């Protein structure tokens, strides 16, 4: 793997903008190298050109086998062919240098001094080898040095080219030796300080150093800001722990006072005088202990008379402080990871960039730059972060774990544990593999004419199964969403405010929907195969599956990821009671998912009707066209929930954009009401039809525009890719954005399928429309979470902003008249924005809240209970 890709894969996604831009440094180095090459080419004049065999660079090229063959073909062959046999027989050799088939190989230095332009001649076979002599060199050594000076004027090194007859084994070695000699030349300029280097380099190279300095300063400043923030948080937590200790004493004192208010129990009359006297003595001791306890409680109450906290809020304050410490500890570990990445990866990126720069320019600057620019940075030392981590772990251990430091560390670091998921993947695959044959068999049986005659209500039964299948299939598709988010390193765990101690992997998540899909497929097969009839009717299996679904979801036993199921149930309960809880991202995200499940919700009336009045002639009895009020109520429930959430968000933030978002759901409610009214009037093309068409067009344009502009933040004019946004995380597949834009708008107008009159069954049209809407929502999830992650990355948010239980007002602002009333209530800051448009107030140190500009992202603040399981 290339280093640039490795650096990208190991960095914290939300903080990636604060890492060293290794790719940008490489671009600057490439510009410097090209500029130097162009400068050398322009300086060389035609009058100073030398023969290819006279230049050192050409000599290096001639060391390759192909160049030697080319040189021997061009130079040696004509010289040999043009000579007569007598001339070829006049070659002699020096007595000191005898070599050939029986002689020894001459030394390397002696052969290196020969001219590359020597024309070798073959001696005749009849002459002895001792008479073989080399002709004098065509150019002297001084001439070679002059040629080398013209090619390498800055080095002044004497480089002699090798001959074409040099052995192949030394070809690459000679090149590397020569280049090493050029780099290590002491005549090159040496710089004592970094300022001397900057004052002597060309402007383009100075630009590289300025960019490198900017990258280093960027990481250093970001680390300093987060370090100061961590110090402020630690100071606030210390105050909170001190206040919690006083609150704890008040809580236990109140418990003692309540337990001391008891009356002596009437003693039973025993016939034995011994037993009666023993009981009387025990009562006397209990009364004395009671008086002592009352005296102790009175003294403690007098000592803590200045503490004005409600003792009943101690447990909730303790839980809030626990989770604030957990989030703070995670923030410290992420900051420590950023510091470690700078020491390991960013410094490596700097070193590699400087090595490439040295190769392009010839400057020796690596050690100089590290000594004067990198080693002196505060980010290069991790002592401060480690001391903070140790201190908060000791505080947590002393307050919550009875002084057990090891247990406290395991509790705080539980989120970072890794595990494999091979068995989860295996079980999910087996369940889906078993479900597919059952689904095929059930569909085959349902299409047989003889089965349709035996089961006259088969259409109603298919409608029931289609209503049950859509949410199950959709839950499987959400698992694919989670896999894609994880592959692109979208921090959906932070976005959905999941508990890191109990969150499950997407491969574990697949176990639940795959099990439900398998059981529903077999219920579908058993209904139309009629295996257990007449003992079990075909209509019993859908009810049996619903009972199984309830058992799986509400099972309190630790099977099938109970923490995840409880998290889902808690969020469902918040949807049932909208407006009573602060609305977070997970709440309105689940509300949007329900808006795509209106087909299943609208069929709840049909399912209840057929099981109550009977399956015979179920279509006529339970037709929603005649009972259109029930259809309007059921299909409007998701939009009504989202409307109430938008009003709640407006009440909390006073931001009018939530009211605009609420108007989108209001238009959907009106469109549903007009549709069922048109169906109730006979589905004629009259004024009811026109009203339905008009309001559906308005609702579709409204929702499509909100999807693209607000939920996905697309259609930006300054984006790199036209009609997209400036930062896209699925950049490798950017054409899918254009497909998503077009398909999302088209499916928003899927209601047109109901408009044409004809004999095409409306129930089939409804199933097609519901399936397309399910796929649209599956596609919507990819880009909605991506946009949320981009918003969090813009503000460098990696941990939840947990509210602290105690607030401390300044003496000037404190009003003695309402101290008790204000202090009894733990401070909670739960401002959250559907798209990041919340009206922000000045931050307080106790709430860990930082201001940020308006953007389509969410402020994630929540309060968790330690003993509650949170999961994906």
mmCIF file of N, CA and C in Angstrom, residues 182-290:
data_model
loop_
_atom_site.group_PDB
_atom_site.id
_atom_site.type_symbol
_atom_site.label_atom_id
_atom_site.label_comp_id
_atom_site.label_asym_id
_atom_site.label_seq_id
_atom_site.Cartn_x
_atom_site.Cartn_y
_atom_site.Cartn_z
ATOM 1 N N UNK A 182 28.224 12.284 -6.416
ATOM 2 C CA UNK A 182 27.737 13.626 -6.687
ATOM 3 C C UNK A 182 26.979 14.197 -5.493
ATOM 4 N N UNK A 183 26.132 13.353 -4.816
ATOM 5 C CA UNK A 183 25.340 13.854 -3.707
ATOM 6 C C UNK A 183 26.206 14.173 -2.492
ATOM 7 N N UNK A 184 27.170 13.364 -2.235
ATOM 8 C CA UNK A 184 27.968 13.549 -1.046
ATOM 9 C C UNK A 184 29.145 14.462 -1.231
ATOM 10 N N UNK A 185 29.151 15.249 -2.253
ATOM 11 C CA UNK A 185 30.282 16.123 -2.523
ATOM 12 C C UNK A 185 30.342 17.221 -1.467
ATOM 13 N N UNK A 186 31.471 17.416 -0.790
ATOM 14 C CA UNK A 186 31.560 18.466 0.234
ATOM 15 C C UNK A 186 31.551 19.863 -0.345
ATOM 16 N N UNK A 187 31.730 20.016 -1.638
ATOM 17 C CA UNK A 187 31.721 21.355 -2.234
ATOM 18 C C UNK A 187 30.315 21.930 -2.380
ATOM 19 N N UNK A 188 29.280 21.098 -2.176
ATOM 20 C CA UNK A 188 27.910 21.595 -2.256
ATOM 21 C C UNK A 188 27.634 22.542 -1.108
ATOM 22 N N UNK A 189 26.676 23.471 -1.244
ATOM 23 C CA UNK A 189 26.421 24.453 -0.188
ATOM 24 C C UNK A 189 25.860 23.785 1.057
ATOM 25 N N UNK A 190 26.389 24.129 2.207
ATOM 26 C CA UNK A 190 25.936 23.632 3.496
ATOM 27 C C UNK A 190 25.325 24.798 4.278
ATOM 28 N N UNK A 191 24.189 24.501 4.968
ATOM 29 C CA UNK A 191 23.471 25.530 5.695
ATOM 30 C C UNK A 191 23.508 25.209 7.187
ATOM 31 N N UNK A 192 23.818 26.231 7.961
ATOM 32 C CA UNK A 192 23.892 26.052 9.407
ATOM 33 C C UNK A 192 22.529 26.172 10.061
ATOM 34 N N UNK A 193 21.696 27.072 9.579
ATOM 35 C CA UNK A 193 20.369 27.291 10.157
ATOM 36 C C UNK A 193 19.319 27.205 9.069
ATOM 37 N N UNK A 194 18.084 27.068 9.516
ATOM 38 C CA UNK A 194 16.960 26.980 8.589
ATOM 39 C C UNK A 194 16.734 28.320 7.887
ATOM 40 N N UNK A 195 17.008 29.427 8.573
ATOM 41 C CA UNK A 195 16.858 30.741 7.940
ATOM 42 C C UNK A 195 17.862 30.934 6.804
ATOM 43 N N UNK A 196 19.088 30.424 6.997
ATOM 44 C CA UNK A 196 20.067 30.501 5.910
ATOM 45 C C UNK A 196 19.584 29.733 4.695
ATOM 46 N N UNK A 197 18.971 28.595 4.927
ATOM 47 C CA UNK A 197 18.442 27.807 3.813
ATOM 48 C C UNK A 197 17.370 28.576 3.060
ATOM 49 N N UNK A 198 16.440 29.207 3.782
ATOM 50 C CA UNK A 198 15.359 29.930 3.117
ATOM 51 C C UNK A 198 15.867 31.135 2.342
ATOM 52 N N UNK A 199 16.929 31.752 2.819
ATOM 53 C CA UNK A 199 17.440 32.943 2.141
ATOM 54 C C UNK A 199 18.261 32.628 0.899
ATOM 55 N N UNK A 200 18.614 31.349 0.681
ATOM 56 C CA UNK A 200 19.480 31.000 -0.443
ATOM 57 C C UNK A 200 18.805 30.105 -1.478
ATOM 58 N N UNK A 201 17.544 29.755 -1.283
ATOM 59 C CA UNK A 201 16.867 28.885 -2.246
ATOM 60 C C UNK A 201 16.069 29.729 -3.219
ATOM 61 N N UNK A 202 15.809 29.225 -4.421
ATOM 62 C CA UNK A 202 14.999 29.954 -5.397
ATOM 63 C C UNK A 202 13.567 30.138 -4.912
ATOM 64 N N UNK A 203 12.803 31.015 -5.531
ATOM 65 C CA UNK A 203 11.422 31.287 -5.077
ATOM 66 C C UNK A 203 10.527 30.061 -5.090
ATOM 67 N N UNK A 204 10.662 29.210 -6.111
ATOM 68 C CA UNK A 204 9.792 28.038 -6.170
ATOM 69 C C UNK A 204 10.089 27.063 -5.040
ATOM 70 N N UNK A 205 11.371 26.899 -4.705
ATOM 71 C CA UNK A 205 11.725 26.049 -3.575
ATOM 72 C C UNK A 205 11.307 26.700 -2.252
ATOM 73 N N UNK A 206 11.378 28.003 -2.190
ATOM 74 C CA UNK A 206 10.908 28.718 -0.993
ATOM 75 C C UNK A 206 9.398 28.505 -0.805
ATOM 76 N N UNK A 207 8.695 28.430 -1.907
ATOM 77 C CA UNK A 207 7.261 28.173 -1.832
ATOM 78 C C UNK A 207 6.982 26.788 -1.242
ATOM 79 N N UNK A 208 7.799 25.814 -1.577
ATOM 80 C CA UNK A 208 7.643 24.476 -0.997
ATOM 81 C C UNK A 208 7.828 24.520 0.517
ATOM 82 N N UNK A 209 8.861 25.213 0.976
ATOM 83 C CA UNK A 209 9.106 25.293 2.417
ATOM 84 C C UNK A 209 8.009 26.075 3.129
ATOM 85 N N UNK A 210 7.489 27.099 2.493
ATOM 86 C CA UNK A 210 6.377 27.830 3.098
ATOM 87 C C UNK A 210 5.154 26.937 3.254
ATOM 88 N N UNK A 211 4.889 26.135 2.231
ATOM 89 C CA UNK A 211 3.740 25.218 2.315
ATOM 90 C C UNK A 211 3.971 24.158 3.393
ATOM 91 N N UNK A 212 5.194 23.642 3.480
ATOM 92 C CA UNK A 212 5.506 22.655 4.505
ATOM 93 C C UNK A 212 5.389 23.261 5.903
ATOM 94 N N UNK A 213 5.878 24.482 6.075
ATOM 95 C CA UNK A 213 5.740 25.155 7.370
ATOM 96 C C UNK A 213 4.271 25.370 7.717
ATOM 97 N N UNK A 214 3.470 25.704 6.728
ATOM 98 C CA UNK A 214 2.049 25.888 6.978
ATOM 99 C C UNK A 214 1.369 24.609 7.424
ATOM 100 N N UNK A 215 1.757 23.480 6.837
ATOM 101 C CA UNK A 215 1.183 22.202 7.249
ATOM 102 C C UNK A 215 1.570 21.845 8.681
ATOM 103 N N UNK A 216 2.828 22.072 9.023
ATOM 104 C CA UNK A 216 3.276 21.774 10.386
ATOM 105 C C UNK A 216 2.595 22.692 11.390
ATOM 106 N N UNK A 217 2.509 23.978 11.077
ATOM 107 C CA UNK A 217 1.846 24.921 11.976
ATOM 108 C C UNK A 217 0.364 24.593 12.124
ATOM 109 N N UNK A 218 -0.252 24.121 11.054
ATOM 110 C CA UNK A 218 -1.665 23.756 11.114
ATOM 111 C C UNK A 218 -1.902 22.642 12.128
ATOM 112 N N UNK A 219 -1.109 21.592 12.069
ATOM 113 C CA UNK A 219 -1.248 20.496 13.020
ATOM 114 C C UNK A 219 -0.923 20.940 14.439
ATOM 115 N N UNK A 220 0.105 21.779 14.582
ATOM 116 C CA UNK A 220 0.495 22.253 15.917
ATOM 117 C C UNK A 220 -0.587 23.125 16.546
ATOM 118 N N UNK A 221 -1.152 24.041 15.789
ATOM 119 C CA UNK A 221 -2.189 24.921 16.322
ATOM 120 C C UNK A 221 -3.442 24.134 16.678
ATOM 121 N N UNK A 222 -3.811 23.171 15.854
ATOM 122 C CA UNK A 222 -4.988 22.356 16.151
ATOM 123 C C UNK A 222 -4.778 21.554 17.427
ATOM 124 N N UNK A 223 -3.595 20.980 17.574
ATOM 125 C CA UNK A 223 -3.307 20.214 18.783
ATOM 126 C C UNK A 223 -3.327 21.113 20.016
ATOM 127 N N UNK A 224 -2.784 22.315 19.906
ATOM 128 C CA UNK A 224 -2.785 23.229 21.049
ATOM 129 C C UNK A 224 -4.200 23.622 21.446
ATOM 130 N N UNK A 225 -5.057 23.872 20.464
ATOM 131 C CA UNK A 225 -6.445 24.218 20.780
ATOM 132 C C UNK A 225 -7.152 23.076 21.494
ATOM 133 N N UNK A 226 -6.984 21.861 20.988
ATOM 134 C CA UNK A 226 -7.646 20.727 21.629
ATOM 135 C C UNK A 226 -7.026 20.428 22.999
ATOM 136 N N UNK A 227 -5.756 20.682 23.139
ATOM 137 C CA UNK A 227 -5.107 20.459 24.434
ATOM 138 C C UNK A 227 -5.644 21.448 25.476
ATOM 139 N N UNK A 228 -5.790 22.704 25.087
ATOM 140 C CA UNK A 228 -6.357 23.675 26.018
ATOM 141 C C UNK A 228 -7.806 23.336 26.354
ATOM 142 N N UNK A 229 -8.555 22.879 25.350
ATOM 143 C CA UNK A 229 -9.928 22.456 25.609
ATOM 144 C C UNK A 229 -9.972 21.291 26.587
ATOM 145 N N UNK A 230 -9.066 20.333 26.418
ATOM 146 C CA UNK A 230 -9.014 19.201 27.347
ATOM 147 C C UNK A 230 -8.664 19.665 28.759
ATOM 148 N N UNK A 231 -7.775 20.650 28.893
ATOM 149 C CA UNK A 231 -7.422 21.157 30.220
ATOM 150 C C UNK A 231 -8.618 21.840 30.874
ATOM 151 N N UNK A 232 -9.394 22.600 30.088
ATOM 152 C CA UNK A 232 -10.586 23.249 30.646
ATOM 153 C C UNK A 232 -11.610 22.211 31.071
ATOM 154 N N UNK A 233 -11.785 21.203 30.273
ATOM 155 C CA UNK A 233 -12.733 20.143 30.635
ATOM 156 C C UNK A 233 -12.300 19.424 31.906
ATOM 157 N N UNK A 234 -11.023 19.164 32.043
ATOM 158 C CA UNK A 234 -10.537 18.487 33.237
ATOM 159 C C UNK A 234 -10.766 19.339 34.479
ATOM 160 N N UNK A 235 -10.537 20.650 34.368
ATOM 161 C CA UNK A 235 -10.788 21.535 35.497
ATOM 162 C C UNK A 235 -12.269 21.547 35.875
ATOM 163 N N UNK A 236 -13.140 21.553 34.850
ATOM 164 C CA UNK A 236 -14.578 21.528 35.126
ATOM 165 C C UNK A 236 -14.992 20.213 35.775
ATOM 166 N N UNK A 237 -14.417 19.118 35.328
ATOM 167 C CA UNK A 237 -14.755 17.825 35.923
ATOM 168 C C UNK A 237 -14.309 17.736 37.381
ATOM 169 N N UNK A 238 -13.188 18.337 37.701
ATOM 170 C CA UNK A 238 -12.753 18.352 39.097
ATOM 171 C C UNK A 238 -13.771 19.081 39.972
ATOM 172 N N UNK A 239 -14.268 20.203 39.498
ATOM 173 C CA UNK A 239 -15.298 20.911 40.240
ATOM 174 C C UNK A 239 -16.565 20.067 40.370
ATOM 175 N N UNK A 240 -16.898 19.359 39.300
ATOM 176 C CA UNK A 240 -18.080 18.511 39.346
ATOM 177 C C UNK A 240 -17.915 17.380 40.360
ATOM 178 N N UNK A 241 -16.722 16.786 40.419
ATOM 179 C CA UNK A 241 -16.487 15.718 41.390
ATOM 180 C C UNK A 241 -16.568 16.249 42.820
ATOM 181 N N UNK A 242 -16.048 17.445 43.048
ATOM 182 C CA UNK A 242 -16.149 18.040 44.386
ATOM 183 C C UNK A 242 -17.604 18.293 44.761
ATOM 184 N N UNK A 243 -18.377 18.800 43.822
ATOM 185 C CA UNK A 243 -19.798 19.043 44.085
ATOM 186 C C UNK A 243 -20.545 17.727 44.268
ATOM 187 N N UNK A 244 -20.166 16.703 43.520
ATOM 188 C CA UNK A 244 -20.825 15.406 43.665
ATOM 189 C C UNK A 244 -20.562 14.811 45.046
ATOM 190 N N UNK A 245 -19.363 15.000 45.585
ATOM 191 C CA UNK A 245 -19.066 14.486 46.921
ATOM 192 C C UNK A 245 -19.957 15.133 47.971
ATOM 193 N N UNK A 246 -20.167 16.458 47.875
ATOM 194 C CA UNK A 246 -21.068 17.124 48.811
ATOM 195 C C UNK A 246 -22.514 16.673 48.605
ATOM 196 N N UNK A 247 -22.878 16.497 47.352
ATOM 197 C CA UNK A 247 -24.232 16.012 47.055
ATOM 198 C C UNK A 247 -24.437 14.609 47.616
ATOM 199 N N UNK A 248 -23.420 13.813 47.555
ATOM 200 C CA UNK A 248 -23.505 12.446 48.090
ATOM 201 C C UNK A 248 -23.727 12.463 49.595
ATOM 202 N N UNK A 249 -23.020 13.342 50.306
ATOM 203 C CA UNK A 249 -23.222 13.426 51.742
ATOM 204 C C UNK A 249 -24.630 13.876 52.081
ATOM 205 N N UNK A 250 -25.136 14.851 51.317
ATOM 206 C CA UNK A 250 -26.509 15.294 51.552
ATOM 207 C C UNK A 250 -27.512 14.186 51.257
ATOM 208 N N UNK A 251 -27.228 13.412 50.221
ATOM 209 C CA UNK A 251 -28.129 12.308 49.869
ATOM 210 C C UNK A 251 -28.181 11.252 50.973
ATOM 211 N N UNK A 252 -27.020 10.844 51.480
ATOM 212 C CA UNK A 252 -26.994 9.826 52.533
ATOM 213 C C UNK A 252 -27.545 10.370 53.844
ATOM 214 N N UNK A 253 -27.340 11.644 54.137
ATOM 215 C CA UNK A 253 -27.915 12.225 55.346
ATOM 216 C C UNK A 253 -29.431 12.214 55.292
ATOM 217 N N UNK A 254 -29.975 12.538 54.120
ATOM 218 C CA UNK A 254 -31.436 12.500 53.982
ATOM 219 C C UNK A 254 -31.973 11.084 54.121
ATOM 220 N N UNK A 255 -31.222 10.121 53.640
ATOM 221 C CA UNK A 255 -31.654 8.726 53.798
ATOM 222 C C UNK A 255 -31.636 8.310 55.267
ATOM 223 N N UNK A 256 -30.631 8.778 56.012
ATOM 224 C CA UNK A 256 -30.558 8.435 57.430
ATOM 225 C C UNK A 256 -31.688 9.088 58.210
ATOM 226 N N UNK A 257 -31.998 10.318 57.859
ATOM 227 C CA UNK A 257 -33.100 10.992 58.539
ATOM 228 C C UNK A 257 -34.413 10.273 58.283
ATOM 229 N N UNK A 258 -34.639 9.851 57.031
ATOM 230 C CA UNK A 258 -35.871 9.131 56.725
ATOM 231 C C UNK A 258 -35.935 7.787 57.422
ATOM 232 N N UNK A 259 -34.807 7.089 57.491
ATOM 233 C CA UNK A 259 -34.800 5.784 58.155
ATOM 234 C C UNK A 259 -34.922 5.896 59.667
ATOM 235 N N UNK A 260 -34.540 7.071 60.237
ATOM 236 C CA UNK A 260 -34.620 7.236 61.694
ATOM 237 C C UNK A 260 -36.021 7.568 62.165
ATOM 238 N N UNK A 261 -36.900 7.962 61.241
ATOM 239 C CA UNK A 261 -38.271 8.292 61.619
ATOM 240 C C UNK A 261 -39.125 7.025 61.671
ATOM 241 N N UNK A 262 -38.915 6.319 62.720
ATOM 242 C CA UNK A 262 -39.689 5.096 62.871
ATOM 243 C C UNK A 262 -40.133 5.001 64.320
ATOM 244 N N UNK A 263 -41.094 4.286 64.517
ATOM 245 C CA UNK A 263 -41.632 4.097 65.859
ATOM 246 C C UNK A 263 -41.316 2.693 66.338
ATOM 247 N N UNK A 264 -41.229 2.574 67.600
ATOM 248 C CA UNK A 264 -40.941 1.257 68.178
ATOM 249 C C UNK A 264 -42.075 0.297 67.862
ATOM 250 N N UNK A 265 -41.698 -0.812 67.358
ATOM 251 C CA UNK A 265 -42.701 -1.816 66.991
ATOM 252 C C UNK A 265 -43.280 -2.451 68.256
ATOM 253 N N UNK A 266 -44.540 -2.712 68.287
ATOM 254 C CA UNK A 266 -45.119 -3.368 69.481
ATOM 255 C C UNK A 266 -44.563 -4.782 69.617
ATOM 256 N N UNK A 267 -44.079 -5.077 70.795
ATOM 257 C CA UNK A 267 -43.475 -6.383 71.025
ATOM 258 C C UNK A 267 -44.551 -7.393 71.365
ATOM 259 N N UNK A 268 -44.478 -8.556 70.823
ATOM 260 C CA UNK A 268 -45.465 -9.595 71.166
ATOM 261 C C UNK A 268 -45.228 -10.091 72.593
ATOM 262 N N UNK A 269 -46.291 -10.536 73.216
ATOM 263 C CA UNK A 269 -46.217 -11.045 74.588
ATOM 264 C C UNK A 269 -45.843 -12.518 74.558
ATOM 265 N N UNK A 270 -44.673 -12.790 75.147
ATOM 266 C CA UNK A 270 -44.202 -14.165 75.172
ATOM 267 C C UNK A 270 -44.528 -14.775 76.546
ATOM 268 N N UNK A 271 -44.789 -15.988 76.507
ATOM 269 C CA UNK A 271 -45.071 -16.685 77.767
ATOM 270 C C UNK A 271 -43.825 -16.848 78.611
ATOM 271 N N UNK A 272 -42.686 -16.889 77.974
ATOM 272 C CA UNK A 272 -41.437 -17.073 78.698
ATOM 273 C C UNK A 272 -40.906 -15.723 79.149
ATOM 274 N N UNK A 273 -40.585 -15.575 80.413
ATOM 275 C CA UNK A 273 -40.072 -14.321 80.942
ATOM 276 C C UNK A 273 -38.660 -14.039 80.455
ATOM 277 N N UNK A 274 -37.860 -15.078 80.156
ATOM 278 C CA UNK A 274 -36.484 -14.903 79.677
ATOM 279 C C UNK A 274 -36.475 -14.279 78.291
ATOM 280 N N UNK A 275 -37.338 -14.792 77.450
ATOM 281 C CA UNK A 275 -37.394 -14.249 76.078
ATOM 282 C C UNK A 275 -37.876 -12.806 76.109
ATOM 283 N N UNK A 276 -38.841 -12.543 76.986
ATOM 284 C CA UNK A 276 -39.372 -11.192 77.073
ATOM 285 C C UNK A 276 -38.295 -10.200 77.530
ATOM 286 N N UNK A 277 -37.468 -10.567 78.471
ATOM 287 C CA UNK A 277 -36.412 -9.683 78.962
ATOM 288 C C UNK A 277 -35.325 -9.482 77.900
ATOM 289 N N UNK A 278 -35.020 -10.527 77.138
ATOM 290 C CA UNK A 278 -34.017 -10.398 76.075
ATOM 291 C C UNK A 278 -34.474 -9.436 74.993
ATOM 292 N N UNK A 279 -35.739 -9.538 74.640
ATOM 293 C CA UNK A 279 -36.279 -8.629 73.636
ATOM 294 C C UNK A 279 -36.304 -7.198 74.162
ATOM 295 N N UNK A 280 -36.604 -7.057 75.431
ATOM 296 C CA UNK A 280 -36.618 -5.709 76.012
ATOM 297 C C UNK A 280 -35.228 -5.090 76.010
ATOM 298 N N UNK A 281 -34.195 -5.871 76.312
ATOM 299 C CA UNK A 281 -32.820 -5.353 76.262
ATOM 300 C C UNK A 281 -32.402 -4.972 74.848
ATOM 301 N N UNK A 282 -32.793 -5.779 73.886
ATOM 302 C CA UNK A 282 -32.458 -5.459 72.489
ATOM 303 C C UNK A 282 -33.140 -4.164 72.058
ATOM 304 N N UNK A 283 -34.366 -3.973 72.521
ATOM 305 C CA UNK A 283 -35.071 -2.733 72.173
ATOM 306 C C UNK A 283 -34.376 -1.525 72.774
ATOM 307 N N UNK A 284 -33.878 -1.674 73.982
ATOM 308 C CA UNK A 284 -33.168 -0.572 74.624
ATOM 309 C C UNK A 284 -31.929 -0.181 73.828
ATOM 310 N N UNK A 285 -31.188 -1.186 73.353
ATOM 311 C CA UNK A 285 -30.005 -0.890 72.538
ATOM 312 C C UNK A 285 -30.379 -0.230 71.208
ATOM 313 N N UNK A 286 -31.461 -0.656 70.606
ATOM 314 C CA UNK A 286 -31.895 -0.053 69.336
ATOM 315 C C UNK A 286 -32.297 1.399 69.520
ATOM 316 N N UNK A 287 -32.954 1.687 70.628
ATOM 317 C CA UNK A 287 -33.355 3.070 70.889
ATOM 318 C C UNK A 287 -32.126 3.950 71.097
ATOM 319 N N UNK A 288 -31.094 3.403 71.813
ATOM 320 C CA UNK A 288 -29.862 4.176 72.013
ATOM 321 C C UNK A 288 -29.146 4.418 70.684
ATOM 322 N N UNK A 289 -29.118 3.400 69.832
ATOM 323 C CA UNK A 289 -28.500 3.580 68.511
ATOM 324 C C UNK A 289 -29.268 4.591 67.680
ATOM 325 N N UNK A 290 -30.582 4.586 67.806
ATOM 326 C CA UNK A 290 -31.412 5.554 67.083
ATOM 327 C C UNK A 290 -31.097 6.972 67.500
#
